[in-house]
PDB file of C-alpha atoms in Angstrom:
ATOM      1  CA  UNK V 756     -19.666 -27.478  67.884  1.00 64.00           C
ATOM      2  CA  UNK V 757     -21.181 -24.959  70.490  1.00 61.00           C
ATOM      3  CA  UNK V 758     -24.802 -24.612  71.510  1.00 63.00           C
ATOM      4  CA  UNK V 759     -26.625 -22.006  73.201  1.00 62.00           C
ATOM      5  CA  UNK V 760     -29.706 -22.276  75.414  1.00 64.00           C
ATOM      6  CA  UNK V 761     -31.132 -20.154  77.993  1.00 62.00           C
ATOM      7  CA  UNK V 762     -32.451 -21.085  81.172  1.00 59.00           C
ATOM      8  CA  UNK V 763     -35.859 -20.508  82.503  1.00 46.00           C
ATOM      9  CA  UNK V 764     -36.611 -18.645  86.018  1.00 36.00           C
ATOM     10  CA  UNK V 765     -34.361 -19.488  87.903  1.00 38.00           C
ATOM     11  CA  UNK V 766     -35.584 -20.224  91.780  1.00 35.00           C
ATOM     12  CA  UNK V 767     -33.117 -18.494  93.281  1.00 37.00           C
ATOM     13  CA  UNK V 768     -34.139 -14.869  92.639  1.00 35.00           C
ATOM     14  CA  UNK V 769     -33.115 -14.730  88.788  1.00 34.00           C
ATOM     15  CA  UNK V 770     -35.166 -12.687  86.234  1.00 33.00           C
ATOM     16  CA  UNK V 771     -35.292 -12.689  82.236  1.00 34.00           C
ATOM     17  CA  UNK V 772     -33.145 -10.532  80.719  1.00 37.00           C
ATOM     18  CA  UNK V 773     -32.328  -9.801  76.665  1.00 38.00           C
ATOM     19  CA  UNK V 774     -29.349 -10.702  75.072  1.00 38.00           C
ATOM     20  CA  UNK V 775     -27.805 -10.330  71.730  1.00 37.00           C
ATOM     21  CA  UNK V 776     -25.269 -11.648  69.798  1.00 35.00           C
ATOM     22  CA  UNK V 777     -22.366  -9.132  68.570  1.00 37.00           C
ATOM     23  CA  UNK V 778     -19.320  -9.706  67.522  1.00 41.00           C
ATOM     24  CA  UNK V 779     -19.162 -13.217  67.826  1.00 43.00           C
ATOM     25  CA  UNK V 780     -20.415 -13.603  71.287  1.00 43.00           C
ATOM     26  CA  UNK V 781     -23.814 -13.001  73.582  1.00 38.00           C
ATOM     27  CA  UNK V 782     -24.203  -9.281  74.950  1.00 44.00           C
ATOM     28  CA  UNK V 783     -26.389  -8.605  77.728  1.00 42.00           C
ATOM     29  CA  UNK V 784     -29.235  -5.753  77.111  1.00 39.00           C
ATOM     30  CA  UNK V 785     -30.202  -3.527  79.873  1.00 40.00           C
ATOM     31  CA  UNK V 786     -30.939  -4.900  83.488  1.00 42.00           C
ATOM     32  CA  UNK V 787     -34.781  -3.757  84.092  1.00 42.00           C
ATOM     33  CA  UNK V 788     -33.495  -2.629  86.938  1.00 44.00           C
ATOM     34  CA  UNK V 789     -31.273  -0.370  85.137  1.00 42.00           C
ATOM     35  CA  UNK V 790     -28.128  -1.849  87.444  1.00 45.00           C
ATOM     36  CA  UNK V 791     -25.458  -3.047  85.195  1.00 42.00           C
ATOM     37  CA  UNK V 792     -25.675  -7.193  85.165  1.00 51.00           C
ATOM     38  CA  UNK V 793     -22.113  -8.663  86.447  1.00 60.00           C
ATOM     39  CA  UNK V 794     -21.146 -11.243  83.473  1.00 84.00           C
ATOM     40  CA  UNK V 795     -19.911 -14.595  85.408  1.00 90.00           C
ATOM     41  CA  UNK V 796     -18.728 -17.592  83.375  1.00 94.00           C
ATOM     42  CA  UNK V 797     -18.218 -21.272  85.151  1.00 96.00           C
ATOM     43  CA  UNK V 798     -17.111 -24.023  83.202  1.00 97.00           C
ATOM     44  CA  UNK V 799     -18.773 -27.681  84.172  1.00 97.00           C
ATOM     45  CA  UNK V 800     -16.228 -30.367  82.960  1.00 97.00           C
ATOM     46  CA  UNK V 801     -15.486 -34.132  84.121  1.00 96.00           C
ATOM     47  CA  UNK V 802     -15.518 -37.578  82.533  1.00 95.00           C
ATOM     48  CA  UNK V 803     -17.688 -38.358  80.162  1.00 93.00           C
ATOM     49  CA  UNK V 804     -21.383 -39.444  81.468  1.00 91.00           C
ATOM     50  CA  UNK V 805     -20.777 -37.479  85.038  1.00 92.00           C
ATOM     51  CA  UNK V 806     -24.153 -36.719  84.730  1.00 92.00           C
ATOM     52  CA  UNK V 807     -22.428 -32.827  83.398  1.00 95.00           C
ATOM     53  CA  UNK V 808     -25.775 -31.785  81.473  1.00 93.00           C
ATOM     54  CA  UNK V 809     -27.997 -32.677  83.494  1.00 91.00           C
ATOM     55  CA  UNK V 810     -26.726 -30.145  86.364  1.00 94.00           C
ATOM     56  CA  UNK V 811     -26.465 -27.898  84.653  1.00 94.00           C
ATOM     57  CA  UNK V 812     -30.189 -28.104  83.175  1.00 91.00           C
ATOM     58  CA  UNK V 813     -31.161 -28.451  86.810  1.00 91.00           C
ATOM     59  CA  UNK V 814     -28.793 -25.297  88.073  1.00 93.00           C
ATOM     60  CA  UNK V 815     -30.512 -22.892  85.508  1.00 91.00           C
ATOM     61  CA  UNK V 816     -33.952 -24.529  85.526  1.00 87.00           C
ATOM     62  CA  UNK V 817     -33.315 -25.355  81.952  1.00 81.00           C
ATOM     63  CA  UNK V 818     -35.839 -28.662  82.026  1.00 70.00           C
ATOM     64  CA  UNK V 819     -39.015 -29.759  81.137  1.00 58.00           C
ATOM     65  CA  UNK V 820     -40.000 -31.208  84.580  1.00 50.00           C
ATOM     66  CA  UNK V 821     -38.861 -29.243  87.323  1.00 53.00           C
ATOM     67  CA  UNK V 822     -40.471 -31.446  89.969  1.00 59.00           C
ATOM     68  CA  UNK V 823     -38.618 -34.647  88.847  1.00 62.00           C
ATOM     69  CA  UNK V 824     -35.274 -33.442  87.392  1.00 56.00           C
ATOM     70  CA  UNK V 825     -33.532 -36.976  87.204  1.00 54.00           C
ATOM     71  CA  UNK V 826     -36.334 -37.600  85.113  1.00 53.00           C
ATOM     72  CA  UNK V 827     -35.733 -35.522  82.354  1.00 57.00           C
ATOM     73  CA  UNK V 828     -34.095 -36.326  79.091  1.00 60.00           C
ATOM     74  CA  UNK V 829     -30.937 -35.256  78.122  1.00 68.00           C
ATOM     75  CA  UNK V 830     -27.878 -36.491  75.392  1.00 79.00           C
ATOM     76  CA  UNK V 831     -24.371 -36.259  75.735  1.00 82.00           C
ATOM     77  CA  UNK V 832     -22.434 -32.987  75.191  1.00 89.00           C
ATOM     78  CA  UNK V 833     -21.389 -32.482  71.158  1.00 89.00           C
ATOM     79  CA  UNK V 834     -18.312 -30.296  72.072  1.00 91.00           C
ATOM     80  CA  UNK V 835     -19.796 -27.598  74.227  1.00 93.00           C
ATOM     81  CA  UNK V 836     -23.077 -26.374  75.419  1.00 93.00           C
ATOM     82  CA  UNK V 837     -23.932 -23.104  76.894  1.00 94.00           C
ATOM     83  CA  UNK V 838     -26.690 -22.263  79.242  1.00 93.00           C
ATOM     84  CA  UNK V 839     -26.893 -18.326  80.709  1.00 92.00           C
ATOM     85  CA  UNK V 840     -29.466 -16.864  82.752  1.00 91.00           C
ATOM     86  CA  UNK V 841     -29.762 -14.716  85.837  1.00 90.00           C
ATOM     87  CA  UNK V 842     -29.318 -14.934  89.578  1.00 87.00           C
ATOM     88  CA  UNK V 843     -29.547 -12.105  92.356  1.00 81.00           C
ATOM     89  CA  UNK V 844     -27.508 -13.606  95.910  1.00 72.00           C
ATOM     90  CA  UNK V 845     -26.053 -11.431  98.376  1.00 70.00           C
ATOM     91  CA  UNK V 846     -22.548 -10.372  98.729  1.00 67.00           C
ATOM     92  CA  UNK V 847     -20.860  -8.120 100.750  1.00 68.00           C
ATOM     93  CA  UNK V 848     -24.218  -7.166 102.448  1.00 73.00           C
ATOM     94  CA  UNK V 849     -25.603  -6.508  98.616  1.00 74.00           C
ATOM     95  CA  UNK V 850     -27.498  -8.077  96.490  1.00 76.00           C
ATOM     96  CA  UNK V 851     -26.104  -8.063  92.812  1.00 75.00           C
ATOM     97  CA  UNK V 852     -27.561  -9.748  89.421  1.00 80.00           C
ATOM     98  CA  UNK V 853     -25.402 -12.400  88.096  1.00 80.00           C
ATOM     99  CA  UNK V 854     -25.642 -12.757  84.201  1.00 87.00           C
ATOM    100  CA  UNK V 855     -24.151 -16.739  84.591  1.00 92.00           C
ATOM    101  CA  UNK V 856     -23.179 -18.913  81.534  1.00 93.00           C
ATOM    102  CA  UNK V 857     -22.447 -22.213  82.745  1.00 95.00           C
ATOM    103  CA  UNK V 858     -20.003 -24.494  79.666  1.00 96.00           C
ATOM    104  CA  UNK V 859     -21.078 -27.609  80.007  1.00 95.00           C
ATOM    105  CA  UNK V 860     -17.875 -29.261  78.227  1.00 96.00           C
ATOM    106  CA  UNK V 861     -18.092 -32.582  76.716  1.00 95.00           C
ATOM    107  CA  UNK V 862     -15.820 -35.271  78.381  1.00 95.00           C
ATOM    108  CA  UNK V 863     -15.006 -36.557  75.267  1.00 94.00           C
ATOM    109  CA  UNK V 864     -11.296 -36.053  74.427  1.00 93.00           C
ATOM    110  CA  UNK V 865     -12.104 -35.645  70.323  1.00 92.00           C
ATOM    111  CA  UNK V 866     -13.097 -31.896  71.325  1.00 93.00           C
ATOM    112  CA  UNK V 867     -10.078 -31.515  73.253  1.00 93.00           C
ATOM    113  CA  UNK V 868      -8.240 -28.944  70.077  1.00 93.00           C
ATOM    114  CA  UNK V 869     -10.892 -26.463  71.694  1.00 93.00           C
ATOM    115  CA  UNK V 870     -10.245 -26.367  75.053  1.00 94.00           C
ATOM    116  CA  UNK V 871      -8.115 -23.484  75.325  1.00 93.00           C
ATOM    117  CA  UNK V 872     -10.493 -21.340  73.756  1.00 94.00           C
ATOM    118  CA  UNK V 873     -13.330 -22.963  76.420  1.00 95.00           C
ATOM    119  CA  UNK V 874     -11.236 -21.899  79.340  1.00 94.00           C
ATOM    120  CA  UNK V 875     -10.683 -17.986  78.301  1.00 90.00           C
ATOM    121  CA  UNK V 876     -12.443 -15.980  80.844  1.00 89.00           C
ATOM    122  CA  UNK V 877     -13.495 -18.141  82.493  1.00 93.00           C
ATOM    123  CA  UNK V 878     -14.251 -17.510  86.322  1.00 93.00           C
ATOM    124  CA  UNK V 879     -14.952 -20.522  88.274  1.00 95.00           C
ATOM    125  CA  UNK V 880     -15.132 -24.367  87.565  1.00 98.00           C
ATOM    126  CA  UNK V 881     -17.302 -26.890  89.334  1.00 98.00           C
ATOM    127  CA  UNK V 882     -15.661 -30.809  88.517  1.00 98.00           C
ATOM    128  CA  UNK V 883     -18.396 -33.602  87.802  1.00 96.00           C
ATOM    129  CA  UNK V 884     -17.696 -37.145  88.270  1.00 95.00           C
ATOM    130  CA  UNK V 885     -19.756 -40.494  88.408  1.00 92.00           C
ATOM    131  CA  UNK V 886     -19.695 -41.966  92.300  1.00 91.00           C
ATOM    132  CA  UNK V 887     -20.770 -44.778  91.141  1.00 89.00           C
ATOM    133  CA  UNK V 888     -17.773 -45.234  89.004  1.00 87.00           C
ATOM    134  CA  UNK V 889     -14.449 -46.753  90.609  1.00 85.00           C
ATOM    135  CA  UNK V 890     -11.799 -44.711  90.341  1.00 87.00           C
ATOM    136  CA  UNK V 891     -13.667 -42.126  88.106  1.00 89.00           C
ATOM    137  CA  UNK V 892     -12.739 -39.536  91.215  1.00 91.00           C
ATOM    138  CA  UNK V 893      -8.917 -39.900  90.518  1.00 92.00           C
ATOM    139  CA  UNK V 894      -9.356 -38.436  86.738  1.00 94.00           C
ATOM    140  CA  UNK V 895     -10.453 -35.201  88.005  1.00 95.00           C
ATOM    141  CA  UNK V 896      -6.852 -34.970  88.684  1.00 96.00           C
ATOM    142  CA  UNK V 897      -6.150 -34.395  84.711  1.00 96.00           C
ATOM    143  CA  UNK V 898      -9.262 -32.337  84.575  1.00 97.00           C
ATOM    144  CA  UNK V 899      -7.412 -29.811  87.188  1.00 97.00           C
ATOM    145  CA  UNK V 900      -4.581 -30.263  85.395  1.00 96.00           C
ATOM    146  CA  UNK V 901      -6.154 -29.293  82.219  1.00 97.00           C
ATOM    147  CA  UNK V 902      -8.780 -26.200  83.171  1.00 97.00           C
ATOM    148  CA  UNK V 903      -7.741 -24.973  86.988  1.00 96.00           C
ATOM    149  CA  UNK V 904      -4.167 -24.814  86.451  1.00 96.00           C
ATOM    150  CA  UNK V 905      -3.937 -22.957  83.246  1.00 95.00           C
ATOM    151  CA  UNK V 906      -6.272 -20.563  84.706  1.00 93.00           C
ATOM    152  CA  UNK V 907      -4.421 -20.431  87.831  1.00 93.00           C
ATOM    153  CA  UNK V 908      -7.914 -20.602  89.638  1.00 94.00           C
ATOM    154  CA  UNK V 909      -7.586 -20.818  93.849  1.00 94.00           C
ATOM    155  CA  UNK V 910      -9.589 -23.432  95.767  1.00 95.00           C
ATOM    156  CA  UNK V 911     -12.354 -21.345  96.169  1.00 94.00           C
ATOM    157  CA  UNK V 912     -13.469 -20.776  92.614  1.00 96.00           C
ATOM    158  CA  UNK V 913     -14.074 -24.161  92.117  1.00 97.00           C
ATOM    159  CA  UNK V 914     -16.221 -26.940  93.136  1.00 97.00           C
ATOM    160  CA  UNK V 915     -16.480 -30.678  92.868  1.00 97.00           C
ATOM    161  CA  UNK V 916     -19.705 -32.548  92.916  1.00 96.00           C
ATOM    162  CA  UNK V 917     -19.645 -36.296  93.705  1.00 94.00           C
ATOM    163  CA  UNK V 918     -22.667 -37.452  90.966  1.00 93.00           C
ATOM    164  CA  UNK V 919     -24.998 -40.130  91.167  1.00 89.00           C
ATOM    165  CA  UNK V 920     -27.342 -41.059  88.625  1.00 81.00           C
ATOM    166  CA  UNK V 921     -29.535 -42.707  91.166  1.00 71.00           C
ATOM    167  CA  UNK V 922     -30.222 -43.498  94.382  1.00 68.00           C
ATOM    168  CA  UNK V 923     -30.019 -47.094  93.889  1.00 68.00           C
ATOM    169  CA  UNK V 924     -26.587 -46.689  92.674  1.00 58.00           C
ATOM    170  CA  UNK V 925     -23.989 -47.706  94.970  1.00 62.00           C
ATOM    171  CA  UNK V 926     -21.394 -44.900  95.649  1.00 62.00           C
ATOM    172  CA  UNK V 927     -17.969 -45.881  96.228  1.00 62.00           C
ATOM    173  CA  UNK V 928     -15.952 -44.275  98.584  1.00 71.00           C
ATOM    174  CA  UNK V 929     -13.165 -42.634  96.689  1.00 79.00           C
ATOM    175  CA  UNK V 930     -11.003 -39.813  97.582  1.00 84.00           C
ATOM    176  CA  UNK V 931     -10.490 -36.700  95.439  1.00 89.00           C
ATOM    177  CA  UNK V 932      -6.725 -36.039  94.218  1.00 92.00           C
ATOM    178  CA  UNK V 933      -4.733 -33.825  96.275  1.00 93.00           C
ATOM    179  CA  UNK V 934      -4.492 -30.862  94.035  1.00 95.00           C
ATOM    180  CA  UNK V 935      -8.537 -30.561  94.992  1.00 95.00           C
ATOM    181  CA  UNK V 936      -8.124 -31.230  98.580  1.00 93.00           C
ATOM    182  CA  UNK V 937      -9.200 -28.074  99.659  1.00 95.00           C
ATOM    183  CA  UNK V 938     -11.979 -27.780  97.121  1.00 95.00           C
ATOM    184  CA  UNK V 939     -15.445 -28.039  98.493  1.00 95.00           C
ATOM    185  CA  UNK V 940     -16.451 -31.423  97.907  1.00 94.00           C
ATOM    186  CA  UNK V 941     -20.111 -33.064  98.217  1.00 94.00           C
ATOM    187  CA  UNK V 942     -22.095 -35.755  97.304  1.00 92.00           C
ATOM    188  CA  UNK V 943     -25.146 -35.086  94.956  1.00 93.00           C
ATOM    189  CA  UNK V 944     -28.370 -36.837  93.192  1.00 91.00           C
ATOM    190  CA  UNK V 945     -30.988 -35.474  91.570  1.00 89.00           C
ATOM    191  CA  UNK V 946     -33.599 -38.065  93.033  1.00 86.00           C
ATOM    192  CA  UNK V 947     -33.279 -36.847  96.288  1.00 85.00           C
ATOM    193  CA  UNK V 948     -31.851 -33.289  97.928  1.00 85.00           C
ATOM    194  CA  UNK V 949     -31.586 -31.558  94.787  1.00 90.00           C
ATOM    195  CA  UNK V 950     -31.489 -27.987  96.319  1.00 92.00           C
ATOM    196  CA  UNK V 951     -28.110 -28.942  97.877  1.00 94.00           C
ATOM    197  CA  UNK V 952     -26.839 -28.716  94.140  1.00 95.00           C
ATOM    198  CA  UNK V 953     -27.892 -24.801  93.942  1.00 93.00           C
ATOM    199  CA  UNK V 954     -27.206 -24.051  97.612  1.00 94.00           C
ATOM    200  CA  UNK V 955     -23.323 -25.069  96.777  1.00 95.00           C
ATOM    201  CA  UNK V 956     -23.657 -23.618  93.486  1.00 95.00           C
ATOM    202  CA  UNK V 957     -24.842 -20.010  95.210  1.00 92.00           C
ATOM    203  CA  UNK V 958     -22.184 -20.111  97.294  1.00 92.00           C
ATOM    204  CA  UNK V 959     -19.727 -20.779  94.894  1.00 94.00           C
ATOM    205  CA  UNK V 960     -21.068 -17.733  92.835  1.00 91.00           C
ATOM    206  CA  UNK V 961     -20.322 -15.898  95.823  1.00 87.00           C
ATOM    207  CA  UNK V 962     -16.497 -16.710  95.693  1.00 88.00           C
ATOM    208  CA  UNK V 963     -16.654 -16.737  91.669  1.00 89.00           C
ATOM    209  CA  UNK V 964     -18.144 -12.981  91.618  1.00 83.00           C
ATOM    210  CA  UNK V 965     -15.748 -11.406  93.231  1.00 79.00           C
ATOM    211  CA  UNK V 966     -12.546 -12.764  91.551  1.00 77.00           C
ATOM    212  CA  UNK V 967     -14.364 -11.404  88.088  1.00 75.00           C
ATOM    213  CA  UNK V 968     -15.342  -7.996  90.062  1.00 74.00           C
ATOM    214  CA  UNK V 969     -11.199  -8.055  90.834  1.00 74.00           C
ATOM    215  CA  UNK V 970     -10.185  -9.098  86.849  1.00 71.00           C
ATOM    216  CA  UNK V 971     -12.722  -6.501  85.667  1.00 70.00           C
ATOM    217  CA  UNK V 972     -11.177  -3.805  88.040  1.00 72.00           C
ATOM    218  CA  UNK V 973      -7.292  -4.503  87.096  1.00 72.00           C
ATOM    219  CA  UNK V 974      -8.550  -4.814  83.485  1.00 66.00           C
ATOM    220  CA  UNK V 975      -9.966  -1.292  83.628  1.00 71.00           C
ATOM    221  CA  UNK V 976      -6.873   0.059  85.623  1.00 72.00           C
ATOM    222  CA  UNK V 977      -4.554  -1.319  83.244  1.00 70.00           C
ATOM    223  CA  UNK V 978      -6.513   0.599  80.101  1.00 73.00           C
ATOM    224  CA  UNK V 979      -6.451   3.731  82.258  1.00 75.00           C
ATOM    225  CA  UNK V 980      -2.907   3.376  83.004  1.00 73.00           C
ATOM    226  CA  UNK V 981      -1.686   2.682  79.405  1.00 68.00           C
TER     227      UNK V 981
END
């Protein structure tokens, strides 16, 4: 089962923008600006109850109440839920719109027949797990095992995002596995320091843009070649 949402504003320069589906996927309409929108796709996967969905609501502004994100509801993944919207950030001394999706993949191992399909195109990854959960860091071992390595994706495409529910949670110290031990790690909540999660998200677009500029460019070299 997939679902599709769209985000709201989002507070990092993003604008609306039209889409429509063709061909068994969303196409992006004309950029008002009349600048071609760069297509970026991030899959969000972990154990199940990470706290996946609600990161990503909070990422594209996809909640009710923006002021109090912990506070808004949200259910566990059926299979796979996808949120898009837009996001302008600098690179290379230029400022380019980002048409995001971010998967928000279900933890839950019954969906696991789909994965494959999940993981195609795919740019970047950002790995969830519960800190309040012993041990829960180790798993995201398997989870690298199953997305980043297939995908052959480098350290810098992907992120990992130590989750607490709350505050009052207590966080154990754990240590990520060493196949992510050059992957930006940090320590999140949406109760307190919530921009943190979009600062680290904006600069993991950064890194995740220009690998899909480079697959875009070989792609289209490749059809001019053949």
């Amino acid at each position: 089962p997939i679902s599709k949402s769209r985000g709201e504003q989002n507070g990092q320069g993003s604008r609306g923008r039209g889409v429509k589906w063709r061909g068994g996927r969303w196409e992006n309409m004309a950029d008002p600006s009349g600048k071609t929108a760069l297509d970026v796709k991030v899959l969000v996967v972990g154990p199940k109850g990470a706290g996946k969905t609600a990161i990503v609501n909070y990422i594209a502004d996809a909640v009710q109440n923006a002021d109090q994100p912990s506070l808004a509801p949200c259910r566990p993944t059926t299979g796979l839920r996808i949120v898009e919207f837009d996001q302008t950030i600098p690179v290379a001394n230029l400022s380019k719109n980002h048409a995001v999706e971010l998967w928000d993949v279900s933890g839950d191992r019954t969906y696991e027949g789909g994965w494959p399909a999940i993981q195609h195109g795919a740019h970047g990854i950002i790995f969830v797990y519960n800190a309040e959960n012993t041990g829960e860091a180790a798993e995201l071992e398997q989870w690298h095992k199953w997305f980043a390595q297939p995908l052959g994706m480098k350290d810098r495409q992907c992120l990992v995002l130590a989750h607490r529910k709350s505050t009052e949670g207590r966080m154990h110290k754990q240590s990520v596995p060493k196949c992510l031990g050059k992957v930006q790690a940090v320590s999140t909540t949406l109760q307190e320091n919530q921009q943190l999660i979009k600062d680290e998200f904006a600069k993991l677009l950064a890194h995740v843009s220009n690998a899909a500029t480079e697959i875009r460019e070989r792609d289209e070299q490749s059809v001019l070649s053949t």
